[in-house]
CSV table of C-alpha atoms and ligand atoms in Angstrom, one decimal:
chain,number,residue,atom,x,y,z
A,19,MET,CA,0.0,0.0,0.0
A,20,LYS,CA,2.9,2.3,1.0
A,21,PHE,CA,4.5,1.3,-2.3
A,22,LEU,CA,1.5,2.4,-4.3
A,23,TYR,CA,0.9,5.6,-2.3
A,24,THR,CA,4.6,6.7,-2.8
A,25,PHE,CA,4.4,6.0,-6.5
A,26,VAL,CA,1.2,8.0,-7.1
A,27,CYS,CA,2.4,10.9,-5.0
A,28,SER,CA,5.6,11.1,-6.9
A,29,LYS,CA,3.8,11.0,-10.2
A,30,ILE,CA,1.6,14.0,-9.2
A,31,LEU,CA,4.2,16.1,-7.3
A,32,ASN,CA,7.5,15.4,-8.9
A,33,LYS,CA,7.8,16.6,-12.5
A,34,MET,CA,11.5,15.9,-12.6
A,35,LEU,CA,12.3,13.3,-15.3
A,36,LYS,CA,13.4,9.9,-14.1
A,37,ILE,CA,15.8,8.3,-16.5
A,38,GLY,CA,16.8,4.6,-16.4
A,39,ILE,CA,20.1,3.2,-17.5
A,40,THR,CA,20.4,-0.5,-18.1
A,41,GLY,CA,22.3,-2.9,-20.3
A,42,CYS,CA,23.9,-6.3,-20.1
A,43,ILE,CA,26.8,-7.4,-17.9
A,44,GLY,CA,29.9,-5.5,-18.9
A,45,SER,CA,28.1,-3.2,-21.4
A,46,GLY,CA,29.4,-0.2,-19.5
A,47,LYS,CA,26.4,1.0,-17.5
A,48,SER,CA,28.5,2.2,-14.6
A,49,THR,CA,31.0,3.9,-16.9
A,50,VAL,CA,28.1,5.8,-18.6
A,51,VAL,CA,26.4,6.7,-15.3
A,52,GLU,CA,29.7,8.1,-14.1
A,53,ILE,CA,29.7,10.6,-16.9
A,54,PHE,CA,26.1,11.7,-16.0
A,55,ALA,CA,27.3,12.0,-12.4
A,56,GLN,CA,30.2,14.2,-13.5
A,57,LEU,CA,27.6,16.5,-15.2
A,58,GLY,CA,26.0,17.0,-11.7
A,59,ILE,CA,23.1,14.6,-12.3
A,60,PRO,CA,22.0,12.7,-9.1
A,61,VAL,CA,22.5,9.0,-9.6
A,62,TYR,CA,20.7,6.1,-7.9
A,63,ASN,CA,22.4,2.7,-8.1
A,64,ALA,CA,19.7,0.0,-7.7
A,65,ASP,CA,22.1,-2.9,-7.1
A,66,PHE,CA,23.9,-0.9,-4.3
A,67,ARG,CA,20.6,0.1,-2.7
A,68,ALA,CA,19.3,-3.5,-2.9
A,69,LYS,CA,22.3,-4.7,-0.9
A,70,PHE,CA,21.8,-1.8,1.6
A,71,LEU,CA,18.1,-2.5,2.1
A,72,MET,CA,18.8,-6.3,2.6
A,73,GLU,CA,21.0,-5.3,5.6
A,74,LYS,CA,19.3,-2.2,6.9
A,75,SER,CA,15.5,-2.4,6.2
A,76,PRO,CA,13.8,-4.2,9.1
A,77,THR,CA,10.9,-5.1,6.8
A,78,VAL,CA,13.2,-6.6,4.2
A,79,ILE,CA,15.3,-8.4,6.8
A,80,ALA,CA,12.1,-10.0,8.4
A,81,LYS,CA,10.9,-11.2,5.0
A,82,ILE,CA,14.3,-12.6,4.1
A,83,LYS,CA,14.5,-14.5,7.4
A,84,ASN,CA,11.0,-15.7,6.9
A,85,LEU,CA,12.0,-17.1,3.5
A,86,PHE,CA,15.5,-18.5,4.2
A,87,GLY,CA,15.6,-18.9,8.0
A,88,ASP,CA,17.8,-17.1,10.5
A,89,HIS,CA,21.0,-18.4,8.8
A,90,ALA,CA,20.4,-15.8,6.1
A,91,TYR,CA,22.2,-13.4,8.4
A,92,LYS,CA,25.4,-13.8,10.4
A,93,ALA,CA,25.6,-13.1,14.1
A,94,ASP,CA,26.7,-9.5,13.5
A,95,GLY,CA,23.6,-8.9,11.3
A,96,ILE,CA,25.6,-9.0,8.0
A,97,LEU,CA,23.8,-10.7,5.2
A,98,ASN,CA,25.1,-14.2,4.6
A,99,ARG,CA,25.5,-13.8,0.8
A,100,LYS,CA,27.1,-17.2,0.3
A,101,PHE,CA,24.3,-19.0,2.1
A,102,ILE,CA,21.6,-17.2,0.0
A,103,ALA,CA,23.5,-17.6,-3.2
A,104,ASP,CA,23.9,-21.3,-2.7
A,105,LYS,CA,20.2,-21.6,-1.9
A,106,VAL,CA,18.9,-19.7,-5.0
A,107,PHE,CA,21.6,-21.1,-7.3
A,108,SER,CA,19.6,-24.2,-8.2
A,109,ASP,CA,16.2,-23.0,-7.2
A,110,THR,CA,14.7,-20.4,-9.5
A,111,ALA,CA,11.4,-20.3,-7.6
A,112,LEU,CA,13.3,-19.2,-4.5
A,113,LEU,CA,15.2,-16.6,-6.5
A,114,THR,CA,11.9,-15.3,-7.8
A,115,GLN,CA,10.6,-15.1,-4.2
A,116,LEU,CA,13.7,-13.2,-3.1
A,117,ASN,CA,13.3,-10.8,-6.0
A,118,GLU,CA,9.7,-10.3,-5.0
A,119,ILE,CA,11.0,-9.1,-1.7
A,120,VAL,CA,13.9,-6.9,-2.9
A,121,HIS,CA,12.6,-5.4,-6.1
A,122,PRO,CA,9.5,-3.7,-4.6
A,123,ALA,CA,11.6,-2.4,-1.7
A,124,VAL,CA,14.1,-0.8,-4.2
A,125,PHE,CA,11.1,0.6,-6.2
A,126,THR,CA,9.8,2.4,-3.1
A,127,ASP,CA,13.3,3.5,-2.0
A,128,PHE,CA,13.9,5.1,-5.4
A,129,GLU,CA,10.6,7.0,-5.3
A,130,GLU,CA,11.5,8.3,-1.8
A,131,TRP,CA,15.0,9.2,-2.9
A,132,CYS,CA,13.5,11.1,-5.9
A,133,ASN,CA,11.2,13.1,-3.6
A,134,THR,CA,14.3,14.4,-1.7
A,135,ILE,CA,15.6,16.0,-5.0
A,136,THR,CA,13.9,19.3,-5.8
A,137,ASP,CA,16.2,21.3,-8.1
A,138,LYS,CA,17.1,19.0,-10.9
A,139,LYS,CA,15.6,18.6,-14.4
A,140,TYR,CA,16.3,14.8,-14.2
A,141,VAL,CA,17.8,12.0,-12.2
A,142,VAL,CA,19.3,8.7,-13.3
A,143,LYS,CA,18.6,5.3,-12.0
A,144,GLU,CA,21.1,2.5,-12.9
A,145,ALA,CA,19.9,-1.1,-12.7
A,146,ALA,CA,21.1,-4.2,-14.4
A,147,LEU,CA,17.7,-5.9,-14.2
A,148,MET,CA,15.5,-2.9,-15.1
A,149,PHE,CA,13.1,-4.7,-17.4
A,150,GLU,CA,13.4,-8.0,-15.6
A,151,SER,CA,12.3,-6.3,-12.3
A,152,VAL,CA,9.6,-4.3,-14.1
A,153,SER,CA,11.1,-1.1,-12.5
A,154,HIS,CA,11.1,0.5,-15.9
A,155,THR,CA,7.4,1.4,-15.2
A,156,GLN,CA,8.5,4.1,-12.7
A,157,LEU,CA,10.8,5.7,-15.2
A,158,ASP,CA,10.1,8.2,-18.0
A,159,LYS,CA,12.8,7.2,-20.4
A,160,ILE,CA,15.2,4.2,-20.6
A,161,ILE,CA,18.7,4.2,-22.0
A,162,VAL,CA,20.3,0.9,-22.9
A,163,VAL,CA,24.1,0.8,-23.0
A,164,THR,CA,25.2,-1.7,-25.7
A,165,ALA,CA,28.4,-3.4,-26.7
A,166,PRO,CA,29.2,-6.5,-28.8
A,167,GLU,CA,29.0,-9.7,-26.8
A,168,VAL,CA,32.6,-10.6,-27.0
A,169,LEU,CA,33.6,-7.2,-25.6
A,170,ARG,CA,31.1,-7.5,-22.8
A,171,ILE,CA,32.5,-10.9,-21.8
A,172,ASN,CA,36.1,-9.9,-22.1
A,173,ARG,CA,35.5,-6.7,-20.0
A,174,THR,CA,33.8,-8.7,-17.3
A,175,ILE,CA,36.5,-11.3,-17.2
A,176,LYS,CA,39.1,-8.6,-16.8
A,177,ARG,CA,37.2,-6.6,-14.2
A,178,ASP,CA,36.0,-9.5,-12.0
A,179,HIS,CA,38.8,-12.1,-12.6
A,180,VAL,CA,36.2,-14.7,-13.5
A,181,SER,CA,36.0,-17.3,-16.3
A,182,SER,CA,34.0,-16.8,-19.5
A,183,GLU,CA,31.8,-19.6,-18.4
A,184,ASP,CA,30.9,-17.7,-15.2
A,185,VAL,CA,30.1,-14.6,-17.2
A,186,ILE,CA,27.9,-16.5,-19.7
A,187,LYS,CA,26.1,-18.1,-16.7
A,188,ARG,CA,25.4,-14.7,-15.3
A,189,MET,CA,24.3,-13.4,-18.7
A,190,LYS,CA,21.6,-16.1,-18.9
A,191,ASN,CA,19.8,-14.6,-15.9
A,192,GLN,CA,19.2,-11.4,-17.9
A,193,PHE,CA,17.3,-10.4,-21.0
A,194,THR,CA,19.4,-10.4,-24.1
A,195,GLN,CA,20.8,-7.1,-25.4
A,196,GLU,CA,18.4,-7.3,-28.4
A,197,LYS,CA,15.4,-7.6,-26.1
A,198,LYS,CA,16.6,-4.8,-23.8
A,199,LEU,CA,17.1,-2.6,-26.9
A,200,SER,CA,13.7,-3.4,-28.2
A,201,LEU,CA,12.2,-2.1,-24.9
A,202,ALA,CA,14.4,1.0,-24.7
A,203,ASP,CA,13.9,4.7,-25.7
A,204,TYR,CA,17.6,5.4,-26.4
A,205,GLU,CA,20.8,3.5,-27.0
A,206,ILE,CA,24.3,4.5,-26.0
A,207,LYS,CA,26.9,2.5,-28.0
A,208,ASN,CA,29.9,1.6,-25.9
A,209,ASP,CA,31.7,-0.5,-28.6
A,210,GLU,CA,34.9,1.4,-28.3
A,211,ASN,CA,34.5,2.9,-31.7
A,212,GLU,CA,31.9,5.5,-30.9
A,213,LEU,CA,32.9,8.1,-28.2
A,214,LEU,CA,30.8,8.0,-25.1
A,215,ILE,CA,30.9,11.6,-23.9
A,216,PRO,CA,29.2,13.1,-27.0
A,217,GLN,CA,26.4,10.5,-26.8
A,218,VAL,CA,25.9,11.3,-23.1
A,219,LEU,CA,26.0,15.0,-23.8
A,220,GLU,CA,23.4,14.8,-26.5
A,221,LEU,CA,20.9,13.0,-24.1
A,222,HIS,CA,21.9,15.4,-21.3
A,223,HIS,CA,20.8,18.4,-23.4
A,224,LYS,CA,17.6,16.6,-24.4
A,225,PHE,CA,16.7,15.9,-20.7
A,226,SER,CA,17.7,19.3,-19.5
A,227,VAL,CA,15.3,21.5,-21.5
B,303,ATP,P1,28.0,-4.9,-14.7
B,303,ATP,O1,26.5,-5.0,-15.1
B,303,ATP,O2,28.6,-6.2,-14.8
B,303,ATP,O3,28.1,-4.2,-13.3
B,303,ATP,P2,28.5,-2.5,-16.3
B,303,ATP,O4,27.5,-2.6,-17.4
B,303,ATP,O5,28.2,-1.6,-15.2
B,303,ATP,O6,28.7,-4.0,-15.7
B,303,ATP,P3,31.1,-1.3,-16.3
B,303,ATP,O7,31.5,-1.8,-15.0
B,303,ATP,O8,30.8,0.1,-16.6
B,303,ATP,O9,29.9,-2.2,-16.9
B,303,ATP,O10,32.2,-1.8,-17.4
B,303,ATP,C1,32.8,-3.1,-17.4
B,303,ATP,C2,34.3,-3.0,-17.5
B,303,ATP,O11,34.6,-2.5,-18.7
B,303,ATP,C3,34.9,-2.0,-16.5
B,303,ATP,O12,36.1,-2.5,-16.0
B,303,ATP,C4,35.1,-0.7,-17.3
B,303,ATP,O13,36.1,0.1,-16.8
B,303,ATP,C5,35.4,-1.3,-18.7
B,303,ATP,N1,34.9,-0.4,-19.8
B,303,ATP,C6,33.6,0.0,-19.9
B,303,ATP,N2,33.5,0.8,-21.0
B,303,ATP,C7,34.8,0.8,-21.5
B,303,ATP,C8,35.3,1.5,-22.7
B,303,ATP,N3,34.6,2.2,-23.5
B,303,ATP,N4,36.6,1.3,-22.9
B,303,ATP,C9,37.4,0.5,-22.1
B,303,ATP,N5,36.9,-0.1,-21.0
B,303,ATP,C10,35.6,0.0,-20.8
């Protein structure tokens, strides 16, 4: 109920544009978002806030304990990520239930965060699973950052020191780049041929009028 109330209020009161930035693993979302941040645009990182809420929101903590048991948290209250990752690894129904706890909490948290910003033409929300979590419905426009698959895989291997198999496994939990693109309003090409900054500036000017 609070979720719906916050959403309706923000739609009526807050005229500021809410821009979503998404893309596949290694496409360069964080790199693009950093350019918007350098331009003074407030940035909300959904993955970071999800982790925060899983450790700090009493409602989210209670729901996670209800789903996974008390072992979901260590004695010091820190989330037992390995325990949860092991549980959801082979159980997609459990992963869906976890997402049904975390995604609405992030949705509401983003609306509340937007309501604290009064003097900006637009804000940016970065989320890897934007369409998958249906959070694109709270955004006015969506940008998808794209790059050829081989480049995305190689960047992730280099950044995270993981195998290509690991990256491909993670990619399978997300919509394909083509699907994300078909649902988006704008594309930023991060293929290392096109320059990023002019593409960001063009959108910045569009959103700033
Ligand atoms: P994830 O969804 O996995 O968090 P992401 O889409 O946010 O990834 P980034 O973290 O921005 O992607 O980029 C992945 C890696 O590729 C980083 O190490 C980043 O520095 C590097 N990278 C991104 N864009 C470029 C580029 N144009 N040229 C060179 N390296 C790049």
